[in-house]
XYZ file of C-alpha atoms in Angstrom:
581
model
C -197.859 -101.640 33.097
C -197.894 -104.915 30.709
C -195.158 -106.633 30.165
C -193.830 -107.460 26.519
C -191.729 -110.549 27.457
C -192.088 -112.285 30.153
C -189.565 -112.873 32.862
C -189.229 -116.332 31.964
C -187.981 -114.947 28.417
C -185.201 -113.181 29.952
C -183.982 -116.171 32.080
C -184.171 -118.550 29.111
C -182.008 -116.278 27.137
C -179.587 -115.305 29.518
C -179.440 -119.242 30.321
C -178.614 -119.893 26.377
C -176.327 -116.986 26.782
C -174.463 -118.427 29.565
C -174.410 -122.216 27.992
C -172.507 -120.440 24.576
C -170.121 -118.353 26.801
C -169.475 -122.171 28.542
C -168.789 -124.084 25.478
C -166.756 -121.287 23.506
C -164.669 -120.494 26.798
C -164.351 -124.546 27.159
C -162.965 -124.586 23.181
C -160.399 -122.038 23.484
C -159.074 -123.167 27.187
C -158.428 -126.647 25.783
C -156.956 -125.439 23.064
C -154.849 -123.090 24.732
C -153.466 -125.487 27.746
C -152.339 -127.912 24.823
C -150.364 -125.519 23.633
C -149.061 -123.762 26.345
C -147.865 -127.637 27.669
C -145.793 -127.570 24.588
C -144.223 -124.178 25.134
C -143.354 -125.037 29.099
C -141.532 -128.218 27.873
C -139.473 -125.840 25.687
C -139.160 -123.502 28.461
C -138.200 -126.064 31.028
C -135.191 -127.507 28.926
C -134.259 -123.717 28.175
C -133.861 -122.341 31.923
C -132.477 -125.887 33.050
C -130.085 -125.942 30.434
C -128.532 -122.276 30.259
C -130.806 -119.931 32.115
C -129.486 -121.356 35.667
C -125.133 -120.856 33.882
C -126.710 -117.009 33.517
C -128.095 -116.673 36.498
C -125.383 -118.765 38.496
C -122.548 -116.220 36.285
C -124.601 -113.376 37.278
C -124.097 -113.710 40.699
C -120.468 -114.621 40.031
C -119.710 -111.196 39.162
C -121.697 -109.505 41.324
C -119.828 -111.551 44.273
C -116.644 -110.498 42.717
C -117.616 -106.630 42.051
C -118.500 -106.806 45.814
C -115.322 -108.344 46.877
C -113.640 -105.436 44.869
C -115.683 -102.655 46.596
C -114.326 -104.302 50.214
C -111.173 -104.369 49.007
C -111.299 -100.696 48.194
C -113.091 -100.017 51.940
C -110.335 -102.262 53.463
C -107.364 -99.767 52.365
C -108.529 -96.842 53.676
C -110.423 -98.450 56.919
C -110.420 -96.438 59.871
C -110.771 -98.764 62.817
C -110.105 -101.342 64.551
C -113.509 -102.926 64.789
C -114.236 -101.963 61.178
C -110.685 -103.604 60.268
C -112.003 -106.535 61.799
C -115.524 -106.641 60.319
C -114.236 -106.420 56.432
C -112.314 -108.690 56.804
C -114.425 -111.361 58.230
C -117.173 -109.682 54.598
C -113.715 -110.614 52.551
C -113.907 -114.210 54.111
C -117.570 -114.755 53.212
C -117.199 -113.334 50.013
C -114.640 -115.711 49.189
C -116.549 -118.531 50.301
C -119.802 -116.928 47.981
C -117.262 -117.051 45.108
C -116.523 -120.352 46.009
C -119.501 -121.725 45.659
C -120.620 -120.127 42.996
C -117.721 -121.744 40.737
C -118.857 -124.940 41.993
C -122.585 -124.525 41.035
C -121.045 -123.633 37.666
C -118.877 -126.485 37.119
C -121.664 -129.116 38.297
C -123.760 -127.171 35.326
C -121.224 -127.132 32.704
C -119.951 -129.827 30.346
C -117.267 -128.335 28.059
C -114.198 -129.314 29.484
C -112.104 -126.241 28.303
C -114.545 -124.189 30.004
C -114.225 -126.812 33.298
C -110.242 -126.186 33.228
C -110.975 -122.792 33.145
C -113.632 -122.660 36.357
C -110.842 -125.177 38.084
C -108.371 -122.938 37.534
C -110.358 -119.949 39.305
C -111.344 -121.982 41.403
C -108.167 -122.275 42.945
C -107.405 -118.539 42.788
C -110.273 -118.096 45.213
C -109.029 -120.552 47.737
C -105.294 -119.157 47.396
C -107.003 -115.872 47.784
C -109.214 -117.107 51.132
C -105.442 -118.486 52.904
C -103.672 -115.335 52.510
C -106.694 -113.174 54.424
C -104.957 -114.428 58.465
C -101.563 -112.850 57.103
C -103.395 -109.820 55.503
C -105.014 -109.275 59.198
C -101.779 -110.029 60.656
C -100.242 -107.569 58.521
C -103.098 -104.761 58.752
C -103.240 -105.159 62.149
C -99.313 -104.543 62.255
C -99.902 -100.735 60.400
C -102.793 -99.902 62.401
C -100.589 -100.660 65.767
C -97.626 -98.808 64.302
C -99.843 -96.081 63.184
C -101.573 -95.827 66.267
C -98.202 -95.710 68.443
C -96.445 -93.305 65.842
C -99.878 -90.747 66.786
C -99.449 -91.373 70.395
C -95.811 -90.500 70.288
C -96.655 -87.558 68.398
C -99.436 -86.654 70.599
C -97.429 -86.624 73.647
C -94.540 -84.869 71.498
C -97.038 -82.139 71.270
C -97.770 -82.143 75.370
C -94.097 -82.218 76.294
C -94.157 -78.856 73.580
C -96.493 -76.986 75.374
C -95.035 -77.870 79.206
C -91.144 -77.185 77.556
C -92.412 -73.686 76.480
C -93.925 -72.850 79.037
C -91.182 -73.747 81.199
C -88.671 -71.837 79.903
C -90.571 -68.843 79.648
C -91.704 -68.815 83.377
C -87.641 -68.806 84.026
C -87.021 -65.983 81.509
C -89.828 -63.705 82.876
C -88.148 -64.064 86.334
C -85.140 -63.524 84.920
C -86.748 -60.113 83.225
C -87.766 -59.352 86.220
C -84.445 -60.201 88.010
C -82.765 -57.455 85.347
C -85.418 -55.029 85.936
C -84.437 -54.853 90.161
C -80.676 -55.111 89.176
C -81.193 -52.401 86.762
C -82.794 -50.045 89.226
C -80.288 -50.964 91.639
C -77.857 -50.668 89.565
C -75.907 -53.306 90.244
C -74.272 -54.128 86.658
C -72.226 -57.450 87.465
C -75.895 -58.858 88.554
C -77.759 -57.551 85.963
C -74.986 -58.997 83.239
C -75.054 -62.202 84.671
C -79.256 -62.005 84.657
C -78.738 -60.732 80.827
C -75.821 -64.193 79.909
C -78.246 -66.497 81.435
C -81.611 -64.661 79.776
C -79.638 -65.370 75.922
C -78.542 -69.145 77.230
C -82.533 -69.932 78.263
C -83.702 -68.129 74.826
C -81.200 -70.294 72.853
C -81.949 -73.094 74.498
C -85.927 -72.818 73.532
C -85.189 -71.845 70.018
C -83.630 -75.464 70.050
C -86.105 -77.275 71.779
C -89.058 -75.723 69.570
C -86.920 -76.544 66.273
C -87.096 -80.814 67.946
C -90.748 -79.984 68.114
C -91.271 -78.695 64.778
C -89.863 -81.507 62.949
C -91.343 -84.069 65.238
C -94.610 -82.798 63.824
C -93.343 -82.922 60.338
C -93.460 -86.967 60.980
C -95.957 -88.222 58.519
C -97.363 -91.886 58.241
C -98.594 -91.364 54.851
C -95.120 -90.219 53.776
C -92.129 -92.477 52.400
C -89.147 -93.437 54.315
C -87.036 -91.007 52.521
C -88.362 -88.387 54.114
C -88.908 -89.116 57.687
C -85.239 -90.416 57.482
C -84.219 -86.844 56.651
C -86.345 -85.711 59.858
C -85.233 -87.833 61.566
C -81.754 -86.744 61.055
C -82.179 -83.247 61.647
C -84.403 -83.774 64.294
C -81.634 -85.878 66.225
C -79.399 -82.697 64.921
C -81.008 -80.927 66.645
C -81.711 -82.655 70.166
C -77.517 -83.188 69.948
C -77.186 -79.160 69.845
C -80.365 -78.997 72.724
C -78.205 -81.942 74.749
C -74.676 -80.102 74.551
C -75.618 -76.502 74.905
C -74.483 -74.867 77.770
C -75.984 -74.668 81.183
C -74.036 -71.538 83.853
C -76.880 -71.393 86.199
C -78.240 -74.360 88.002
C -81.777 -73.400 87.474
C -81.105 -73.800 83.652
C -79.422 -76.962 83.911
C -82.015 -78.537 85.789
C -84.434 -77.442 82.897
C -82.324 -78.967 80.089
C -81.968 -82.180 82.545
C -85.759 -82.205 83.089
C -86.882 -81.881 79.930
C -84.366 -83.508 77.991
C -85.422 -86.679 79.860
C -89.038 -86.202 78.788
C -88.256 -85.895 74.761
C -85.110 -88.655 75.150
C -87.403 -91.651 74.788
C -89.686 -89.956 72.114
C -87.062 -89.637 69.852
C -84.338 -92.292 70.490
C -86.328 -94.743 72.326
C -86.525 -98.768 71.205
C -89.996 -97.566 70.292
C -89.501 -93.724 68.951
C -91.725 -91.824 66.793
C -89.549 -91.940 64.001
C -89.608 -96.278 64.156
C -92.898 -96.116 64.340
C -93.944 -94.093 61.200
C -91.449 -96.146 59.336
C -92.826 -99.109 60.738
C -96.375 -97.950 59.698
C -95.486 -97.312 56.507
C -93.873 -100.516 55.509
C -96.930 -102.588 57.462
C -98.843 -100.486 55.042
C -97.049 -101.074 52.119
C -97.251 -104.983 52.286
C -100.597 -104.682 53.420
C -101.950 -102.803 50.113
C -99.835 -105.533 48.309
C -101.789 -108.070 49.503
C -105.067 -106.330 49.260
C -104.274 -105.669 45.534
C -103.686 -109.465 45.180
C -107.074 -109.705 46.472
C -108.382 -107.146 44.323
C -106.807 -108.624 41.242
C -108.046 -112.314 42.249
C -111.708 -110.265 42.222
C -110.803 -108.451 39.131
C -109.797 -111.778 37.357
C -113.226 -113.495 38.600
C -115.669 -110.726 37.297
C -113.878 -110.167 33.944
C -114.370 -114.263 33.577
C -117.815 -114.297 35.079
C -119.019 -111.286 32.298
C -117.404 -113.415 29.716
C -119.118 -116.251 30.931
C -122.621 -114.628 30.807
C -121.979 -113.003 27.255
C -121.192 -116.583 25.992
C -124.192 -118.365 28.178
C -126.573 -115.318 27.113
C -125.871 -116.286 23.110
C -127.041 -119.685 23.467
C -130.215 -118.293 25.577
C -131.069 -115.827 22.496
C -130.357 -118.684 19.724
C -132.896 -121.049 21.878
C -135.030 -118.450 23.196
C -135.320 -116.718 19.831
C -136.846 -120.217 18.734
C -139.043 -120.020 21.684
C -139.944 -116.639 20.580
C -141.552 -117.769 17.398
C -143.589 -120.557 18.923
C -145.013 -118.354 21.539
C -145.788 -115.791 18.535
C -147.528 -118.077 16.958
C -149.438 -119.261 19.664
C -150.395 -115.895 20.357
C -151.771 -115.157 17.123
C -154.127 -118.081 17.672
C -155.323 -117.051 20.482
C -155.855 -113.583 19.314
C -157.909 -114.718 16.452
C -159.263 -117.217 18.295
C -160.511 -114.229 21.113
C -161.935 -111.942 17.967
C -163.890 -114.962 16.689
C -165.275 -115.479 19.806
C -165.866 -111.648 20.775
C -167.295 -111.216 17.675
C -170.180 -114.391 18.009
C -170.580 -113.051 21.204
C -171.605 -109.203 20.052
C -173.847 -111.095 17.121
C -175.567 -113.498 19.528
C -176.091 -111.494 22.514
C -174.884 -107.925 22.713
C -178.281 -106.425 20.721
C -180.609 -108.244 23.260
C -178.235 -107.260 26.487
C -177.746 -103.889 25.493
C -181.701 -103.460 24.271
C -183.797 -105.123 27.039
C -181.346 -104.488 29.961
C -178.424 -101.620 29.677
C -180.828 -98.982 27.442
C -183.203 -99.526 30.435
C -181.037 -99.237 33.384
C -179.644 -96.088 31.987
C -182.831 -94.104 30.829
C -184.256 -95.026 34.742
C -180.706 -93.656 36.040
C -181.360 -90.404 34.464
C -185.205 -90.344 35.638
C -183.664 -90.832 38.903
C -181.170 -87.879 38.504
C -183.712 -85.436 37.336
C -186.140 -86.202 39.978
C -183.790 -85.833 42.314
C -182.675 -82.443 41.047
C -186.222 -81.412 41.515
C -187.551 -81.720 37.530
C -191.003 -83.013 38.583
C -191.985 -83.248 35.214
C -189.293 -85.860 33.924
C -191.049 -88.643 31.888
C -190.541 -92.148 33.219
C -188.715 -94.762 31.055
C -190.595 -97.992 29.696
C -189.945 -101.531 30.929
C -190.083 -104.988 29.043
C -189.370 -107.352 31.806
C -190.443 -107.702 35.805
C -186.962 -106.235 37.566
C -187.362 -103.197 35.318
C -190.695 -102.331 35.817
C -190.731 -102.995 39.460
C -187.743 -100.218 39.694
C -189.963 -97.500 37.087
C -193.520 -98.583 39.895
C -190.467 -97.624 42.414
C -189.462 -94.427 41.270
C -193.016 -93.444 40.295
C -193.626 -93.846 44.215
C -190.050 -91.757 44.843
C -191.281 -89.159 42.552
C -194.569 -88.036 44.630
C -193.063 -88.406 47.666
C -190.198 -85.842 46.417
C -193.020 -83.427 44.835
C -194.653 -83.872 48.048
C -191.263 -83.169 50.136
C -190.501 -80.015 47.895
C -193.973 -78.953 48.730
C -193.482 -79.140 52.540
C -190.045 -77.774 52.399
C -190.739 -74.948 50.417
C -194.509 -73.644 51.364
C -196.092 -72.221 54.540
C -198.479 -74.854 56.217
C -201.015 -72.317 57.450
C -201.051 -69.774 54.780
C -199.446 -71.049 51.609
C -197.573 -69.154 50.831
C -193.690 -69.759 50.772
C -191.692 -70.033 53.822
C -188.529 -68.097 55.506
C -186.230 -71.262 54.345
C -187.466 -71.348 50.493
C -187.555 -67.191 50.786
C -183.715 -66.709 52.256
C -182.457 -69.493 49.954
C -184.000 -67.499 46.607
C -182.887 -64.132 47.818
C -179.199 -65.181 48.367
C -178.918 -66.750 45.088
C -180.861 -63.981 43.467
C -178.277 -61.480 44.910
C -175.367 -63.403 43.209
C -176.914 -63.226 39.646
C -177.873 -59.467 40.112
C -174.923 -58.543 40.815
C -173.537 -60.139 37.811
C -175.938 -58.180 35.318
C -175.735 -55.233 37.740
C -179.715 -54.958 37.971
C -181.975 -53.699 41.115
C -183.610 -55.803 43.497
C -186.016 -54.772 46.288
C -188.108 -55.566 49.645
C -191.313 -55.206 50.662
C -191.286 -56.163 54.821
C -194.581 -56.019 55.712
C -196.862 -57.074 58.946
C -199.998 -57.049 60.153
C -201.071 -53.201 62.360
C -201.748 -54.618 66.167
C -202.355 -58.153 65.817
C -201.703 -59.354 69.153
C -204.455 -57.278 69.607
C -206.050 -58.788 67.287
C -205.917 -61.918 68.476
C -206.328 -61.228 72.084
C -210.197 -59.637 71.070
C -211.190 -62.368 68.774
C -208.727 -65.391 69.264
C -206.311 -67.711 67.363
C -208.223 -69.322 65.317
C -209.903 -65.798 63.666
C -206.084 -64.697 63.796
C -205.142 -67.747 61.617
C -207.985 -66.728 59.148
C -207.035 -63.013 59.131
C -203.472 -63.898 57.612
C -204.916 -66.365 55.244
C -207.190 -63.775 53.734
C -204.535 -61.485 53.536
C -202.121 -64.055 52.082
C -204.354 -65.233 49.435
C -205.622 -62.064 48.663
C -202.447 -60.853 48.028
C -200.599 -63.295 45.661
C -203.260 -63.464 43.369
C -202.415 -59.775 42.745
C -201.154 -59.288 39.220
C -198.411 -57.342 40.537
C -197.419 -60.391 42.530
C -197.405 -63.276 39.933
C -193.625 -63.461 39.289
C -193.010 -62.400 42.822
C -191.535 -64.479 45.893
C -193.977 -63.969 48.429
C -193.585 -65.751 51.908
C -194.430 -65.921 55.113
C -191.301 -64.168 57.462
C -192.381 -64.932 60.600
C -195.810 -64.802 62.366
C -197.911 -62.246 61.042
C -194.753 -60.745 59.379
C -194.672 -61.136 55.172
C -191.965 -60.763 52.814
C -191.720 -60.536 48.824
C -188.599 -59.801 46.928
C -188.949 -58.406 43.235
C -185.924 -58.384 41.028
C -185.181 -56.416 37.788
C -187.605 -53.593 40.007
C -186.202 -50.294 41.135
C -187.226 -48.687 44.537
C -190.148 -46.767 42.609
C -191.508 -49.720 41.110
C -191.361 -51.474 44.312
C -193.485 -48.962 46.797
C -195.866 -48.835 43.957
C -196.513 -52.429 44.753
C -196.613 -51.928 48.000
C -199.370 -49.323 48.302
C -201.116 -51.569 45.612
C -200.553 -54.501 48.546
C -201.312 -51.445 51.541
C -204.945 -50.916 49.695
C -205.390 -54.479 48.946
C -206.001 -54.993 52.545
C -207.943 -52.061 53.264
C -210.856 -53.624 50.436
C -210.493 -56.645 52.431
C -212.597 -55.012 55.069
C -211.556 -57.243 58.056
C -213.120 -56.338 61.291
C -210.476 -55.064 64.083
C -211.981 -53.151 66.840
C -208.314 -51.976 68.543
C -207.274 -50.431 64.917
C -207.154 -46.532 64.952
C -208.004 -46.722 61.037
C -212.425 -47.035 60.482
C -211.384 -50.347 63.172
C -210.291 -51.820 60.100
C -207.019 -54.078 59.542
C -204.314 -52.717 58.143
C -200.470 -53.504 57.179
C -197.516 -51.411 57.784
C -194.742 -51.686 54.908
C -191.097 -50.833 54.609
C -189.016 -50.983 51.454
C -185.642 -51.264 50.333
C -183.444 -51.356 46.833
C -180.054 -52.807 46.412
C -178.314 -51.319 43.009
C -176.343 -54.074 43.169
C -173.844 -52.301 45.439
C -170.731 -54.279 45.841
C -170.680 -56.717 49.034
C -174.345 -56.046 49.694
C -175.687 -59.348 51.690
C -179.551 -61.325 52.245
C -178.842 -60.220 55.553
C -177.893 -56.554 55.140
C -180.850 -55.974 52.505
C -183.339 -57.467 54.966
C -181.901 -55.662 57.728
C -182.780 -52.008 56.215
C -186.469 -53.226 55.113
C -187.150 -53.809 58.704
C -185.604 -50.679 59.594
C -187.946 -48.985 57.258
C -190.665 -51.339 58.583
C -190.017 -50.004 62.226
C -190.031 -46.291 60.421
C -193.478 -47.272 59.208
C -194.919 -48.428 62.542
C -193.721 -45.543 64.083
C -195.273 -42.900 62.070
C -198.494 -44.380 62.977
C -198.890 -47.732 60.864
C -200.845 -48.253 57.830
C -197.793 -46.528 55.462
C -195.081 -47.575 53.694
C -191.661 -46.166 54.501
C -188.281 -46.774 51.621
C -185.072 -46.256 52.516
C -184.943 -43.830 49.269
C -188.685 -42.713 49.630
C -191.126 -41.656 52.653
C -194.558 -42.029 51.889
C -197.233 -42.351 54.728
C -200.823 -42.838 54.343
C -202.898 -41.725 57.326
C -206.774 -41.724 56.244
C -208.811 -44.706 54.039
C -209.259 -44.075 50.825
């Protein structure tokens, strides 16, 4: 193919191209850094001047909206080891709000807003001293708290041996009553009876000690575990003085009056020790709101701080704002004048002599490769171009030759089992849609083993060639799939043809063969070849498969063979042939 420009045409224009592209680019990037020097001065004084108060005041109050949130997790803490950890958060976090203020006053220069930052200033380190007492004194509740549950604990242990205790004694004293009863020895069994009520008594006390031991409450005030405590003690008086006659129950109240003694009026007694927790607890939340108001006092400052700071940012940055605007617009106009002389200059001969190209040889390339043998191959006005269109001229043989191979019988040319089973299966789907027929003719040469055991392969070979071409230049067989199935086995598929139609076809095919006249000395018909046919129709019956219609045309096939070949059997339609016509 000749070439309207030369390659040396393209290279000199995409050269120029590139040398515009260059200087424009060059233009507007000057330009551009010039400008955006003057805009980072700007910016520079800006964040050095009142973005790093922001940023610094920022960080103040989230410092102080953390120390808050510890504060809040330090009242209700749960151990130890946790105790010990928030506080040691509360130190750093008083040291962060520290230093903060001091980044801040190194930044600022009004001295009413210095006094201010000195003053909290100060608050924070009065705030970081007080945190050894505020251990001191935490760690004061949690040991009263801790000894006030013990005390409890064992309270509750000394409950359930004192209980069952006592009732051990009265069931043997039941059972005492129960043999003085029988034996009815009434002195006995009154003195079994007196003791039985003193022992009863006696745990009705004990259990009322219990009770309002358990009542003890850390969380409470001191109002009211004073008023247990009182009744409890009333109590434990009535359990110490009650009376004892038997030695058995006297040994009880010794035993077990010993046990609750030190629970309840030791140095150390449950009812000390919930006080003591609560008061611990009391002056420890009074110090923890002092820290909590310090925090509170910081972050109310710190958001005042960053409203005032964040006005002088908008007046500056709003000047900033309209520089940058207009710097923008320049470059935007500056960017259209340049996309524009680019388009003008260079877009017609781009888009002309290379993209229009590329993409007409990108479809050729599609449709070739979707089999459309007959697609028309683009023209070329430069080397690359042409050398891909010589390219896919090449490609476009080799596919028509590939189709060729892929889809015809070497020997016999006809089609092949591949290009056959492929057809029927997507012939099936579209019959069934329009809910049309479709038959087939199975057909194979009578005895040809025989055949080519008496006069060889290579006559063999010619037989089914004959036989091939003689039948798809049949009329009947022009719009017809007709292939080779296997061997000397044939197969043709007719759509749109009802089972009538199609063993018409067939003894038009059966006779066909017979005028061929080919020699065959082991054939019981005139020792003349012959072909045995079998047909079947699909009405498009629902599920029907490629597999399931060629299954019943061989059946018929084998039908045909059997009743003596040279017939055609249907699944719908027996018809046998048994003399030349």
């Amino acid at each position: 193919m000749k070439l309207k420009k030369p390659l040396s045409s393209l290279k000199e224009k995409l050269r120029l191209l590139i040398y515009i592209i260059i200087i424009l680019t060059l233009t507007i990037g000057l330009t551009s850094i010039g400008l955006s020097q003057e805009l980072q001065r700007k910016l520079d004084h800006l964040i050095n001047q009142d973005v790093s108060k922001i940023m610094y005041a920022l960080k103040l109050s989230n410092n102080s909206q953390e120390l808050q949130l510890t504060t809040v997790k330090l009242s209700s803490f749960s151990t130890n080891g946790e105790r010990t950890e928030l506080l040691n958060v509360l130190v750093e976090q008083w040291g962060a709000l520290g230093r903060g203020l001091l980044s801040l006053i190194e930044l600022e220069t009004d001295q009413v807003q210095l006094t201010k930052l000195n003053a909290h200033l100060s608050s924070i380190q009065l705030a970081a001293k007080q945190i050894p007492l505020l251990a001191q004194v935490t760690e004061n509740a949690q040991e009263a708290e801790t000894q006030a549950s013990r005390l409890k604990l064992n309270m509750g242990l000394i409950e359930k041996g004192f209980s069952r205790a006592v009732s051990n004694e009265l069931t043997k004293l039941d059972q005492k009553a129960d043999g003085y009863l029988s034996q009815k020895n009434y002195p006995k069994l009154q003195k079994a009876i007196n003791e039985h009520r003193e022992l009863t008594d006696f745990l009705h006390l004990g259990m009322q000690v219990f009770r309002l031991a358990a009542e003890v409450d850390d969380n409470a005030d001191n109002k009211t575990n004073n008023q247990l405590q009182r009744e409890a003690m009333r109590h434990f008086l009535a359990l110490k003085q009650h009376p004892s006659s038997s030695k058995i129950a006297a040994q009880l109240k010794e035993d077990w009056l010993s046990q609750i003694h030190p629970n309840l009026i030791g140095s150390s007694n449950l009812f000390i020790s919930s006080r003591d927790s609560v008061n611990s607890g009391r002056i420890a939340n009074t110090h923890l709101e002092i820290q909590a108001d310090a925090a509170h006092q910081i972050a109310l400052f710190s958001s005042k701080l960053v409203e005032q700071v964040k006005k002088q940012v908008d007046i500056e940055g709003q000047h900033l704002k309209d520089d940058s605007n207009s710097f923008v617009w320049l470059i935007f106009f500056a960017g259209v004048l340049y996309t524009f002389f680019i388009w003008l200059t260079n877009w017609h001969f781009i888009s002309k002599g290379i993209i229009q190209p590329v993409i007409a040889t990108s479809n050729a390339m599609q449709a070739i490769a979707n089999e459309k043998q007959n697609t028309p191959l683009p023209q070329a006005d430069n080397l690359e171009l042409q050398q891909m269109v010589s390219s896919l001229e090449t490609l476009k043989s080799y596919a028509a030759q590939v189709k060729s191979i892929s889809e015809i019988d070497g020997l016999t040319g006809a089609y092949n089992r591949r290009f056959f089973d492929h057809k029927l299966k997507h012939e099936l789907k579209s019959t069934s849609k329009f809910n049309q027929p479709i038959s087939i003719i199975l057909f194979d040469v009578d005895n040809f083993k025989l055949f080519n055991d008496r006069y060889g392969h290579v006559i063999g070979d010619q037989c089914l060639k004959r036989i091939s071409y003689a039948l798809k230049i049949l009329p009947e067989m022009q719009d017809k799939i007709f292939a080779r199935y296997g061997g000397e086995e044939f197969i043709v598929f007719l759509t749109a043809t009802d089972n009538q139609a199609a063993s018409d076809i067939a003894e038009v095919m059966r006779e066909e063969v017979i005028k061929l006249a080919i020699p065959h000395a082991d054939s019981l018909h005139d020792e003349l070849t012959t072909i045995s046919i079998g047909v079947t129709t699909s009405n498009s019956e629902p599920g029907i498969t490629a597999e399931t219609l060629i299954h019943q045309a061989d059946i018929a096939l084998y039908q045909a063979k059997a009743s003596g070949r040279n017939c055609i059997v249907s699944n719908l339609e027996f018809k046998a042939v048994n003399n030349l016509r």
